[in-house]
PDB file of C-alpha atoms in Angstrom:
ATOM      1  CA  MET A   1     -63.723 -41.732  10.702  1.00 50.00           C
ATOM      2  CA  ASN A   2     -62.573 -39.798  13.734  1.00 49.00           C
ATOM      3  CA  LYS A   3     -59.445 -41.946  13.934  1.00 47.00           C
ATOM      4  CA  ILE A   4     -58.688 -41.307  10.291  1.00 48.00           C
ATOM      5  CA  HIS A   5     -59.309 -37.596  10.789  1.00 50.00           C
ATOM      6  CA  SER A   6     -57.094 -37.532  13.881  1.00 52.00           C
ATOM      7  CA  ALA A   7     -54.321 -39.375  12.071  1.00 49.00           C
ATOM      8  CA  PHE A   8     -54.561 -36.939   9.177  1.00 44.00           C
ATOM      9  CA  VAL A   9     -54.419 -33.941  11.507  1.00 43.00           C
ATOM     10  CA  LEU A  10     -51.458 -35.453  13.360  1.00 45.00           C
ATOM     11  CA  SER A  11     -49.602 -36.148  10.108  1.00 51.00           C
ATOM     12  CA  LEU A  12     -50.307 -32.624   8.876  1.00 44.00           C
ATOM     13  CA  SER A  13     -49.093 -31.156  12.168  1.00 52.00           C
ATOM     14  CA  ILE A  14     -45.869 -33.167  12.016  1.00 47.00           C
ATOM     15  CA  PHE A  15     -45.329 -32.105   8.401  1.00 45.00           C
ATOM     16  CA  LEU A  16     -45.872 -28.425   9.215  1.00 44.00           C
ATOM     17  CA  LEU A  17     -43.697 -28.631  12.333  1.00 46.00           C
ATOM     18  CA  SER A  18     -40.830 -30.287  10.468  1.00 53.00           C
ATOM     19  CA  GLY A  19     -41.149 -27.645   7.764  1.00 51.00           C
ATOM     20  CA  CYS A  20     -40.890 -24.874  10.355  1.00 50.00           C
ATOM     21  CA  LEU A  21     -37.889 -26.542  11.974  1.00 45.00           C
ATOM     22  CA  ASN A  22     -36.160 -26.861   8.599  1.00 53.00           C
ATOM     23  CA  ASN A  23     -36.884 -23.205   7.801  1.00 56.00           C
ATOM     24  CA  ASN A  24     -35.566 -22.107  11.193  1.00 51.00           C
ATOM     25  CA  ALA A  25     -32.453 -24.237  10.767  1.00 49.00           C
ATOM     26  CA  GLN A  26     -31.888 -22.699   7.325  1.00 54.00           C
ATOM     27  CA  LYS A  27     -32.323 -19.179   8.727  1.00 49.00           C
ATOM     28  CA  VAL A  28     -29.876 -19.903  11.559  1.00 49.00           C
ATOM     29  CA  SER A  29     -27.412 -21.271   8.996  1.00 55.00           C
ATOM     30  CA  GLU A  30     -27.840 -18.196   6.795  1.00 54.00           C
ATOM     31  CA  LEU A  31     -27.354 -15.862   9.755  1.00 52.00           C
ATOM     32  CA  SER A  32     -24.273 -17.658  11.042  1.00 53.00           C
ATOM     33  CA  ALA A  33     -22.607 -17.963   7.614  1.00 52.00           C
ATOM     34  CA  PRO A  34     -21.777 -14.238   7.200  1.00 57.00           C
ATOM     35  CA  VAL A  35     -20.293 -14.173  10.712  1.00 56.00           C
ATOM     36  CA  ARG A  36     -17.947 -17.023   9.841  1.00 59.00           C
ATOM     37  CA  SER A  37     -17.072 -15.383   6.525  1.00 78.00           C
ATOM     38  CA  GLU A  38     -16.286 -12.081   8.243  1.00 80.00           C
ATOM     39  CA  GLU A  39     -14.058 -13.829  10.773  1.00 79.00           C
ATOM     40  CA  GLU A  40     -12.288 -15.663   7.964  1.00 78.00           C
ATOM     41  CA  ALA A  41     -11.804 -12.400   6.061  1.00 71.00           C
ATOM     42  CA  ILE A  42     -10.257 -10.746   9.135  1.00 66.00           C
ATOM     43  CA  LYS A  43      -7.968 -13.736   9.649  1.00 65.00           C
ATOM     44  CA  GLU A  44      -6.901 -13.701   5.985  1.00 70.00           C
ATOM     45  CA  GLU A  45      -6.207  -9.962   6.167  1.00 63.00           C
ATOM     46  CA  GLN A  46      -4.053 -10.413   9.276  1.00 62.00           C
ATOM     47  CA  GLU A  47      -2.144 -13.242   7.620  1.00 60.00           C
ATOM     48  CA  SER A  48      -1.603 -11.168   4.472  1.00 63.00           C
ATOM     49  CA  PHE A  49      -0.150  -8.319   6.565  1.00 62.00           C
ATOM     50  CA  GLU A  50       2.179 -10.745   8.313  1.00 68.00           C
ATOM     51  CA  ASN A  51       3.426 -12.040   4.946  1.00 76.00           C
ATOM     52  CA  ILE A  52       4.296  -8.599   3.539  1.00 86.00           C
ATOM     53  CA  PRO A  53       8.108  -8.097   3.418  1.00 89.00           C
ATOM     54  CA  VAL A  54       9.350  -5.275   5.659  1.00 90.00           C
ATOM     55  CA  PHE A  55      12.478  -3.280   6.385  1.00 93.00           C
ATOM     56  CA  PRO A  56      13.798  -3.911   9.922  1.00 90.00           C
ATOM     57  CA  ILE A  57      13.378  -0.260  10.867  1.00 91.00           C
ATOM     58  CA  SER A  58      10.650   1.821  12.508  1.00 91.00           C
ATOM     59  CA  THR A  59       9.250   5.265  11.736  1.00 92.00           C
ATOM     60  CA  GLU A  60      10.798   6.562  14.949  1.00 91.00           C
ATOM     61  CA  GLU A  61      14.250   5.565  13.707  1.00 92.00           C
ATOM     62  CA  VAL A  62      13.515   7.339  10.418  1.00 93.00           C
ATOM     63  CA  TYR A  63      12.430  10.422  12.357  1.00 93.00           C
ATOM     64  CA  HIS A  64      15.690  10.555  14.321  1.00 92.00           C
ATOM     65  CA  ALA A  65      17.648  10.248  11.075  1.00 92.00           C
ATOM     66  CA  PHE A  66      15.820  13.207   9.480  1.00 93.00           C
ATOM     67  CA  LYS A  67      14.961  15.491  12.412  1.00 92.00           C
ATOM     68  CA  ASP A  68      18.152  17.558  12.080  1.00 90.00           C
ATOM     69  CA  LYS A  69      18.043  17.798   8.283  1.00 89.00           C
ATOM     70  CA  PRO A  70      17.329  21.151   6.586  1.00 87.00           C
ATOM     71  CA  GLY A  71      13.629  20.599   6.035  1.00 89.00           C
ATOM     72  CA  ASP A  72      10.293  20.128   7.753  1.00 93.00           C
ATOM     73  CA  VAL A  73       9.796  16.813   9.541  1.00 93.00           C
ATOM     74  CA  GLN A  74       6.528  15.731  11.172  1.00 93.00           C
ATOM     75  CA  PHE A  75       6.362  12.639  13.375  1.00 92.00           C
ATOM     76  CA  ASN A  76       2.970  11.371  14.546  1.00 91.00           C
ATOM     77  CA  LYS A  77       3.638   8.935  17.385  1.00 86.00           C
ATOM     78  CA  GLU A  78      -0.021   8.023  17.759  1.00 85.00           C
ATOM     79  CA  ASN A  79      -0.318   6.824  14.146  1.00 85.00           C
ATOM     80  CA  ASP A  80       3.360   5.910  13.699  1.00 87.00           C
ATOM     81  CA  THR A  81       3.758   8.080  10.599  1.00 92.00           C
ATOM     82  CA  ILE A  82       6.518  10.403   9.477  1.00 93.00           C
ATOM     83  CA  THR A  83       6.470  13.076   6.774  1.00 95.00           C
ATOM     84  CA  TYR A  84       9.565  14.978   5.682  1.00 95.00           C
ATOM     85  CA  LEU A  85       9.755  17.809   3.128  1.00 93.00           C
ATOM     86  CA  ASP A  86      13.177  19.110   2.113  1.00 89.00           C
ATOM     87  CA  GLU A  87      14.008  22.808   2.393  1.00 82.00           C
ATOM     88  CA  HIS A  88      13.591  23.429  -1.360  1.00 82.00           C
ATOM     89  CA  ASN A  89      10.226  21.588  -1.479  1.00 79.00           C
ATOM     90  CA  ASN A  90      11.560  19.336  -4.227  1.00 86.00           C
ATOM     91  CA  LEU A  91      11.561  16.095  -2.278  1.00 90.00           C
ATOM     92  CA  GLU A  92       9.137  14.527   0.168  1.00 93.00           C
ATOM     93  CA  LEU A  93       9.252  11.361   2.243  1.00 94.00           C
ATOM     94  CA  TYR A  94       6.325   9.594   3.890  1.00 93.00           C
ATOM     95  CA  THR A  95       6.218   6.263   5.653  1.00 91.00           C
ATOM     96  CA  ASP A  96       4.385   4.427   8.408  1.00 86.00           C
ATOM     97  CA  ASN A  97       4.769   1.282  10.486  1.00 83.00           C
ATOM     98  CA  LEU A  98       3.043  -1.785   9.086  1.00 73.00           C
ATOM     99  CA  VAL A  99       3.435  -4.370  11.863  1.00 65.00           C
ATOM    100  CA  ASP A 100       5.819  -4.805  14.794  1.00 68.00           C
ATOM    101  CA  GLU A 101       7.324  -1.332  14.282  1.00 76.00           C
ATOM    102  CA  SER A 102       8.578  -2.211  10.819  1.00 87.00           C
ATOM    103  CA  ILE A 103       8.199  -0.341   7.526  1.00 91.00           C
ATOM    104  CA  ASP A 104       7.058  -2.146   4.389  1.00 91.00           C
ATOM    105  CA  GLN A 105       7.928   0.724   2.026  1.00 93.00           C
ATOM    106  CA  PHE A 106       9.112   4.323   1.745  1.00 96.00           C
ATOM    107  CA  TYR A 107       6.906   6.716  -0.240  1.00 96.00           C
ATOM    108  CA  THR A 108       9.000   9.475  -1.792  1.00 95.00           C
ATOM    109  CA  THR A 109       7.940  12.255  -4.137  1.00 94.00           C
ATOM    110  CA  ILE A 110      10.021  14.360  -6.529  1.00 91.00           C
ATOM    111  CA  TYR A 111       7.962  17.490  -7.167  1.00 90.00           C
ATOM    112  CA  ASN A 112      10.218  19.086  -9.764  1.00 81.00           C
ATOM    113  CA  THR A 113      10.471  16.826 -12.831  1.00 77.00           C
ATOM    114  CA  GLU A 114      13.047  19.174 -14.410  1.00 76.00           C
ATOM    115  CA  PHE A 115      15.100  18.439 -11.334  1.00 67.00           C
ATOM    116  CA  VAL A 116      15.387  14.873 -12.653  1.00 72.00           C
ATOM    117  CA  LYS A 117      15.786  15.674 -16.359  1.00 70.00           C
ATOM    118  CA  ASN A 118      18.581  18.223 -15.919  1.00 71.00           C
ATOM    119  CA  ASN A 119      20.361  16.603 -13.009  1.00 64.00           C
ATOM    120  CA  SER A 120      23.738  14.984 -13.527  1.00 58.00           C
ATOM    121  CA  GLY A 121      24.472  14.059  -9.923  1.00 57.00           C
ATOM    122  CA  ASP A 122      25.910  15.554  -6.738  1.00 53.00           C
ATOM    123  CA  SER A 123      22.715  17.281  -5.639  1.00 68.00           C
ATOM    124  CA  ASP A 124      20.178  17.395  -2.831  1.00 75.00           C
ATOM    125  CA  MET A 125      18.847  14.127  -4.216  1.00 78.00           C
ATOM    126  CA  ALA A 126      22.060  12.353  -3.230  1.00 76.00           C
ATOM    127  CA  SER A 127      21.655  13.511   0.349  1.00 83.00           C
ATOM    128  CA  PHE A 128      17.913  12.783   0.499  1.00 90.00           C
ATOM    129  CA  TYR A 129      17.933   9.284  -0.970  1.00 91.00           C
ATOM    130  CA  GLY A 130      21.373   8.578   0.437  1.00 91.00           C
ATOM    131  CA  ASP A 131      19.983   9.046   3.946  1.00 92.00           C
ATOM    132  CA  ILE A 132      17.078   6.692   3.226  1.00 94.00           C
ATOM    133  CA  PHE A 133      19.310   4.000   1.741  1.00 95.00           C
ATOM    134  CA  LYS A 134      21.783   4.342   4.594  1.00 94.00           C
ATOM    135  CA  LEU A 135      18.965   3.507   7.027  1.00 94.00           C
ATOM    136  CA  ILE A 136      18.275   0.228   5.220  1.00 95.00           C
ATOM    137  CA  ASP A 137      21.975  -0.499   4.667  1.00 95.00           C
ATOM    138  CA  VAL A 138      21.877  -0.244   0.869  1.00 95.00           C
ATOM    139  CA  PRO A 139      24.580   1.638  -1.124  1.00 94.00           C
ATOM    140  CA  PHE A 140      23.285   4.612  -3.116  1.00 92.00           C
ATOM    141  CA  ASP A 141      24.713   5.621  -6.488  1.00 89.00           C
ATOM    142  CA  GLU A 142      22.920   8.816  -7.497  1.00 86.00           C
ATOM    143  CA  LYS A 143      23.961   8.684 -11.159  1.00 85.00           C
ATOM    144  CA  GLU A 144      22.672   5.133 -11.533  1.00 90.00           C
ATOM    145  CA  PHE A 145      19.505   6.162  -9.695  1.00 90.00           C
ATOM    146  CA  LEU A 146      18.972   9.114 -12.056  1.00 87.00           C
ATOM    147  CA  ILE A 147      19.469   6.902 -15.111  1.00 88.00           C
ATOM    148  CA  ILE A 148      16.700   4.619 -13.850  1.00 91.00           C
ATOM    149  CA  LEU A 149      14.362   7.589 -13.312  1.00 89.00           C
ATOM    150  CA  LYS A 150      15.126   9.137 -16.700  1.00 87.00           C
ATOM    151  CA  ASN A 151      14.626   5.848 -18.561  1.00 90.00           C
ATOM    152  CA  ALA A 152      11.365   4.947 -16.826  1.00 92.00           C
ATOM    153  CA  ASP A 153       8.330   5.375 -19.099  1.00 91.00           C
ATOM    154  CA  LEU A 154       5.991   7.453 -16.936  1.00 91.00           C
ATOM    155  CA  THR A 155       3.560   8.563 -19.647  1.00 89.00           C
ATOM    156  CA  LYS A 156      -0.103   7.598 -19.479  1.00 91.00           C
ATOM    157  CA  ASP A 157      -1.637   7.293 -22.941  1.00 89.00           C
ATOM    158  CA  ARG A 158      -5.276   7.437 -21.888  1.00 91.00           C
ATOM    159  CA  LYS A 159      -7.978  10.000 -21.173  1.00 91.00           C
ATOM    160  CA  ASP A 160      -8.096   9.418 -17.419  1.00 94.00           C
ATOM    161  CA  LYS A 161      -4.542  10.295 -16.417  1.00 94.00           C
ATOM    162  CA  THR A 162      -5.190  11.585 -12.909  1.00 95.00           C
ATOM    163  CA  THR A 163      -6.319   8.167 -11.665  1.00 94.00           C
ATOM    164  CA  SER A 164      -3.573   5.751 -10.675  1.00 93.00           C
ATOM    165  CA  TYR A 165      -3.700   2.060 -11.508  1.00 92.00           C
ATOM    166  CA  GLU A 166      -1.456  -0.751 -10.364  1.00 90.00           C
ATOM    167  CA  GLU A 167      -0.015  -1.225 -13.844  1.00 93.00           C
ATOM    168  CA  ASP A 168       1.106   2.440 -13.937  1.00 94.00           C
ATOM    169  CA  MET A 169       3.974   1.696 -11.573  1.00 96.00           C
ATOM    170  CA  VAL A 170       7.288   0.915 -13.264  1.00 96.00           C
ATOM    171  CA  ILE A 171       8.999  -1.724 -11.124  1.00 97.00           C
ATOM    172  CA  THR A 172      12.769  -2.108 -11.253  1.00 96.00           C
ATOM    173  CA  LYS A 173      15.518  -3.513  -9.075  1.00 96.00           C
ATOM    174  CA  PHE A 174      18.129  -1.194  -7.583  1.00 95.00           C
ATOM    175  CA  GLU A 175      20.999  -2.820  -5.693  1.00 94.00           C
ATOM    176  CA  SER A 176      19.325  -5.306  -3.310  1.00 95.00           C
ATOM    177  CA  ILE A 177      15.964  -3.516  -3.092  1.00 96.00           C
ATOM    178  CA  TRP A 178      13.141  -2.632  -5.512  1.00 97.00           C
ATOM    179  CA  LEU A 179      11.764   0.662  -6.789  1.00 97.00           C
ATOM    180  CA  GLY A 180       8.216   1.409  -7.884  1.00 97.00           C
ATOM    181  CA  ILE A 181       8.172   4.552 -10.055  1.00 97.00           C
ATOM    182  CA  GLU A 182       5.050   6.368 -11.251  1.00 96.00           C
ATOM    183  CA  GLY A 183       4.386   9.667 -12.970  1.00 94.00           C
ATOM    184  CA  ILE A 184       1.570  11.513 -11.182  1.00 95.00           C
ATOM    185  CA  TYR A 185      -0.705  13.707 -13.299  1.00 95.00           C
ATOM    186  CA  THR A 186      -2.769  16.569 -11.888  1.00 94.00           C
ATOM    187  CA  SER A 187      -4.673  17.125 -15.151  1.00 94.00           C
ATOM    188  CA  ASP A 188      -6.049  14.716 -17.758  1.00 94.00           C
ATOM    189  CA  SER A 189      -4.911  17.097 -20.509  1.00 93.00           C
ATOM    190  CA  SER A 190      -1.262  17.179 -19.398  1.00 91.00           C
ATOM    191  CA  LYS A 191       1.313  15.625 -21.704  1.00 89.00           C
ATOM    192  CA  GLU A 192       3.786  14.941 -18.907  1.00 89.00           C
ATOM    193  CA  PRO A 193       3.434  14.089 -15.205  1.00 92.00           C
ATOM    194  CA  ALA A 194       3.436  16.937 -12.704  1.00 92.00           C
ATOM    195  CA  TYR A 195       5.662  15.017 -10.322  1.00 92.00           C
ATOM    196  CA  ILE A 196       7.220  11.614  -9.783  1.00 94.00           C
ATOM    197  CA  GLU A 197       6.462   9.152  -7.012  1.00 96.00           C
ATOM    198  CA  VAL A 198       9.215   6.708  -6.100  1.00 96.00           C
ATOM    199  CA  ARG A 199       8.411   3.915  -3.680  1.00 96.00           C
ATOM    200  CA  VAL A 200      11.174   1.845  -2.094  1.00 97.00           C
ATOM    201  CA  PHE A 201      10.378  -1.822  -1.350  1.00 97.00           C
ATOM    202  CA  PRO A 202      12.440  -4.568   0.326  1.00 95.00           C
ATOM    203  CA  GLU A 203      11.248  -7.082  -2.307  1.00 95.00           C
ATOM    204  CA  ASN A 204       9.533  -7.086  -5.697  1.00 94.00           C
ATOM    205  CA  PRO A 205       6.034  -5.634  -4.998  1.00 91.00           C
ATOM    206  CA  SER A 206       4.495  -7.573  -7.883  1.00 89.00           C
ATOM    207  CA  THR A 207       4.991 -10.799  -5.925  1.00 86.00           C
ATOM    208  CA  PHE A 208       2.877  -9.842  -2.913  1.00 76.00           C
TER     209      PHE A 208
END
């Protein structure tokens, strides 16, 4: 009877011990899984950055091109960002380095929409965008550029107009580069955008 009892106790002990070991192994697996996932996510993010098309130019080069222009230019060396506002406050440029001192896009803003509607060429816009396109070695035809802006449908037929969505950007090719144009609303009740954002890309942004 004692032998049977001892065998039963031994079997029970082995069963409980194996159960504990399995539970511990499962917990270790559960704890290590998020770490691996986080590392994979970081790796994927780094790879995605490396695959983004860039212009072979740095923010410092952009700064030197705009520092003597009639406007306010701010260059943050620590963050590799540049902001330029023209003297009439109609046009603004912002950009930053993505990787390896290269720019993936230029953010530009046209604050006066009438400036676009009533413009027929030969203006400050030619100088502003001409300087940007010269940096990336792309010819700039202001009249063609204005036609693209005027023909772009920038209206947002929805209640929430102040929020921007990816599909709000009108993407079009200009010479060898791509433009992403969006009307920015400051009020949900506005019928027209308060200003226009024009982003300059080296390749079609919808493909990356």
